[in-house]
Amino acid sequence: MTTSTNWEIKGTYFESCNCNIACPCVFLEPPSTGECTVLIAWQVESGNYNGTELDGLNVALAAYVPGNMIEVDWKVALYIDQRANEAQQEALTLIFSGQAGGHFAAIAQHVGEVVGVSQAEMDYKAHGKERSLTIKGIAQMEIQGLDGIDGADITIINNPLAAVPDEPTVVAKSKSFTYQDHGMEWNLSGKNGYYSPFTYKGS
């Protein structure tokens, strides 16, 4: 497949990490414990990469960051929904690795090592303030949005580092978060979570 910037995907995303609430990394501050272990999940509700439809597919990225996110190299693993056919798998890999331009091209500048790109069985759920992801045999993550005044969402806007620019990020708390793959093993709960809708484009 030829790399193209003719693409757009829309959907919802969420993440959880080992930082205290709210994760200081999005403000370009050091992680709460000096390192950040984060799992990010996306569900593409509608998407097209140069004619290849991507509707309904899931993607996840695990990252280990041993310091301030903009000062050190990240070690990452990318997971593509096993339901994706060959063309969809290639398209999603190009997009989320940053090779197809857009926001992920900027994120990719911080990646020092890609330890794996693989397809996996993934179950992504979103209901109200709750989000959950299961990557079969690898990860399980569940977060719930925190209540602000009158039960409204607590949001962060205009933060300098974001998985989704130009969208208010809802602050959440993890109910559970486990991950084991590529020599990385995390077992956390009661830590930071974020979620929001997303729209990404190649140009």
mmCIF file of C-alpha atoms in Angstrom, residues 51-150:
data_model
loop_
_atom_site.group_PDB
_atom_site.id
_atom_site.type_symbol
_atom_site.label_atom_id
_atom_site.label_comp_id
_atom_site.label_asym_id
_atom_site.label_seq_id
_atom_site.Cartn_x
_atom_site.Cartn_y
_atom_site.Cartn_z
ATOM 1 C CA GLY A 51 -10.351 4.381 -0.238
ATOM 2 C CA THR A 52 -9.949 1.708 2.453
ATOM 3 C CA GLU A 53 -12.838 1.774 4.939
ATOM 4 C CA LEU A 54 -11.825 1.537 8.609
ATOM 5 C CA ASP A 55 -15.205 1.731 10.370
ATOM 6 C CA GLY A 56 -15.589 -0.175 13.641
ATOM 7 C CA LEU A 57 -11.947 -1.161 14.138
ATOM 8 C CA ASN A 58 -9.903 -0.781 17.322
ATOM 9 C CA VAL A 59 -6.278 0.206 17.891
ATOM 10 C CA ALA A 60 -4.166 0.342 21.053
ATOM 11 C CA LEU A 61 -0.706 1.624 21.932
ATOM 12 C CA ALA A 62 1.305 0.682 25.013
ATOM 13 C CA ALA A 63 4.186 2.970 25.936
ATOM 14 C CA TYR A 64 6.927 3.027 28.542
ATOM 15 C CA VAL A 65 8.417 6.487 29.044
ATOM 16 C CA PRO A 66 11.334 6.720 31.530
ATOM 17 C CA GLY A 67 11.024 10.440 32.242
ATOM 18 C CA ASN A 68 9.515 13.652 30.933
ATOM 19 C CA MET A 69 7.640 12.694 27.774
ATOM 20 C CA ILE A 70 9.192 15.377 25.591
ATOM 21 C CA GLU A 71 12.740 14.801 26.852
ATOM 22 C CA VAL A 72 13.228 11.021 26.581
ATOM 23 C CA ASP A 73 12.561 8.306 24.011
ATOM 24 C CA TRP A 74 9.433 6.188 24.301
ATOM 25 C CA LYS A 75 9.314 2.401 23.996
ATOM 26 C CA VAL A 76 6.032 1.411 22.349
ATOM 27 C CA ALA A 77 3.985 -1.547 21.129
ATOM 28 C CA LEU A 78 1.133 -1.126 18.641
ATOM 29 C CA TYR A 79 -1.912 -3.406 18.506
ATOM 30 C CA ILE A 80 -4.317 -3.581 15.562
ATOM 31 C CA ASP A 81 -7.766 -5.171 15.710
ATOM 32 C CA GLN A 82 -7.552 -8.766 14.482
ATOM 33 C CA ARG A 83 -10.774 -8.211 12.508
ATOM 34 C CA ALA A 84 -8.880 -5.892 10.161
ATOM 35 C CA ASN A 85 -8.118 -7.345 6.747
ATOM 36 C CA GLU A 86 -4.687 -6.921 5.181
ATOM 37 C CA ALA A 87 -5.458 -3.522 3.633
ATOM 38 C CA GLN A 88 -7.055 -2.216 6.832
ATOM 39 C CA GLN A 89 -4.180 -3.479 8.956
ATOM 40 C CA GLU A 90 -1.666 -1.733 6.750
ATOM 41 C CA ALA A 91 -3.686 1.489 6.699
ATOM 42 C CA LEU A 92 -4.058 1.608 10.484
ATOM 43 C CA THR A 93 -0.378 0.811 10.971
ATOM 44 C CA LEU A 94 0.623 3.637 8.636
ATOM 45 C CA ILE A 95 -1.703 6.078 10.408
ATOM 46 C CA PHE A 96 -0.878 5.228 14.020
ATOM 47 C CA SER A 97 2.867 4.898 13.404
ATOM 48 C CA GLY A 98 2.901 8.432 12.005
ATOM 49 C CA GLN A 99 4.012 7.384 8.527
ATOM 50 C CA ALA A 100 0.826 8.818 6.994
ATOM 51 C CA GLY A 101 1.266 12.281 8.481
ATOM 52 C CA GLY A 102 -1.142 14.141 10.717
ATOM 53 C CA HIS A 103 -1.028 14.262 14.520
ATOM 54 C CA PHE A 104 0.688 10.881 14.825
ATOM 55 C CA ALA A 105 3.654 12.107 12.802
ATOM 56 C CA ALA A 106 4.321 14.587 15.615
ATOM 57 C CA ILE A 107 3.869 11.899 18.286
ATOM 58 C CA ALA A 108 6.217 9.536 16.417
ATOM 59 C CA GLN A 109 9.099 11.977 16.861
ATOM 60 C CA HIS A 110 9.233 10.925 20.526
ATOM 61 C CA VAL A 111 9.369 7.176 19.845
ATOM 62 C CA GLY A 112 12.802 5.629 20.258
ATOM 63 C CA GLU A 113 11.922 1.932 20.016
ATOM 64 C CA VAL A 114 8.995 0.001 18.556
ATOM 65 C CA VAL A 115 9.034 -3.381 20.277
ATOM 66 C CA GLY A 116 6.110 -4.818 18.354
ATOM 67 C CA VAL A 117 3.295 -4.275 15.857
ATOM 68 C CA SER A 118 0.715 -7.045 15.965
ATOM 69 C CA GLN A 119 -2.924 -7.923 15.472
ATOM 70 C CA ALA A 120 -4.928 -8.940 18.532
ATOM 71 C CA GLU A 121 -8.459 -9.693 19.639
ATOM 72 C CA MET A 122 -9.735 -6.461 21.169
ATOM 73 C CA ASP A 123 -12.958 -5.522 22.950
ATOM 74 C CA TYR A 124 -13.566 -1.778 23.371
ATOM 75 C CA LYS A 125 -16.632 -0.529 25.241
ATOM 76 C CA ALA A 126 -17.899 2.975 26.004
ATOM 77 C CA HIS A 127 -21.001 3.689 28.076
ATOM 78 C CA GLY A 128 -21.684 6.979 29.818
ATOM 79 C CA LYS A 129 -18.612 7.867 31.870
ATOM 80 C CA GLU A 130 -17.184 4.348 31.660
ATOM 81 C CA ARG A 131 -14.621 3.050 29.176
ATOM 82 C CA SER A 132 -13.046 -0.396 28.988
ATOM 83 C CA LEU A 133 -10.632 -2.306 26.787
ATOM 84 C CA THR A 134 -9.561 -5.920 26.727
ATOM 85 C CA ILE A 135 -6.696 -7.133 24.548
ATOM 86 C CA LYS A 136 -6.986 -10.896 24.803
ATOM 87 C CA GLY A 137 -4.116 -12.400 26.767
ATOM 88 C CA ILE A 138 -2.344 -9.046 27.052
ATOM 89 C CA ALA A 139 -4.256 -6.215 28.715
ATOM 90 C CA GLN A 140 -7.377 -5.167 30.546
ATOM 91 C CA MET A 141 -8.177 -1.528 31.302
ATOM 92 C CA GLU A 142 -11.258 0.150 32.760
ATOM 93 C CA ILE A 143 -11.734 3.792 33.718
ATOM 94 C CA GLN A 144 -14.587 5.991 34.907
ATOM 95 C CA GLY A 145 -14.945 9.736 34.453
ATOM 96 C CA LEU A 146 -14.817 11.856 37.595
ATOM 97 C CA ASP A 147 -17.713 14.106 38.562
ATOM 98 C CA GLY A 148 -17.275 17.841 38.652
ATOM 99 C CA ILE A 149 -19.778 20.433 39.839
ATOM 100 C CA ASP A 150 -23.343 19.067 39.544
#
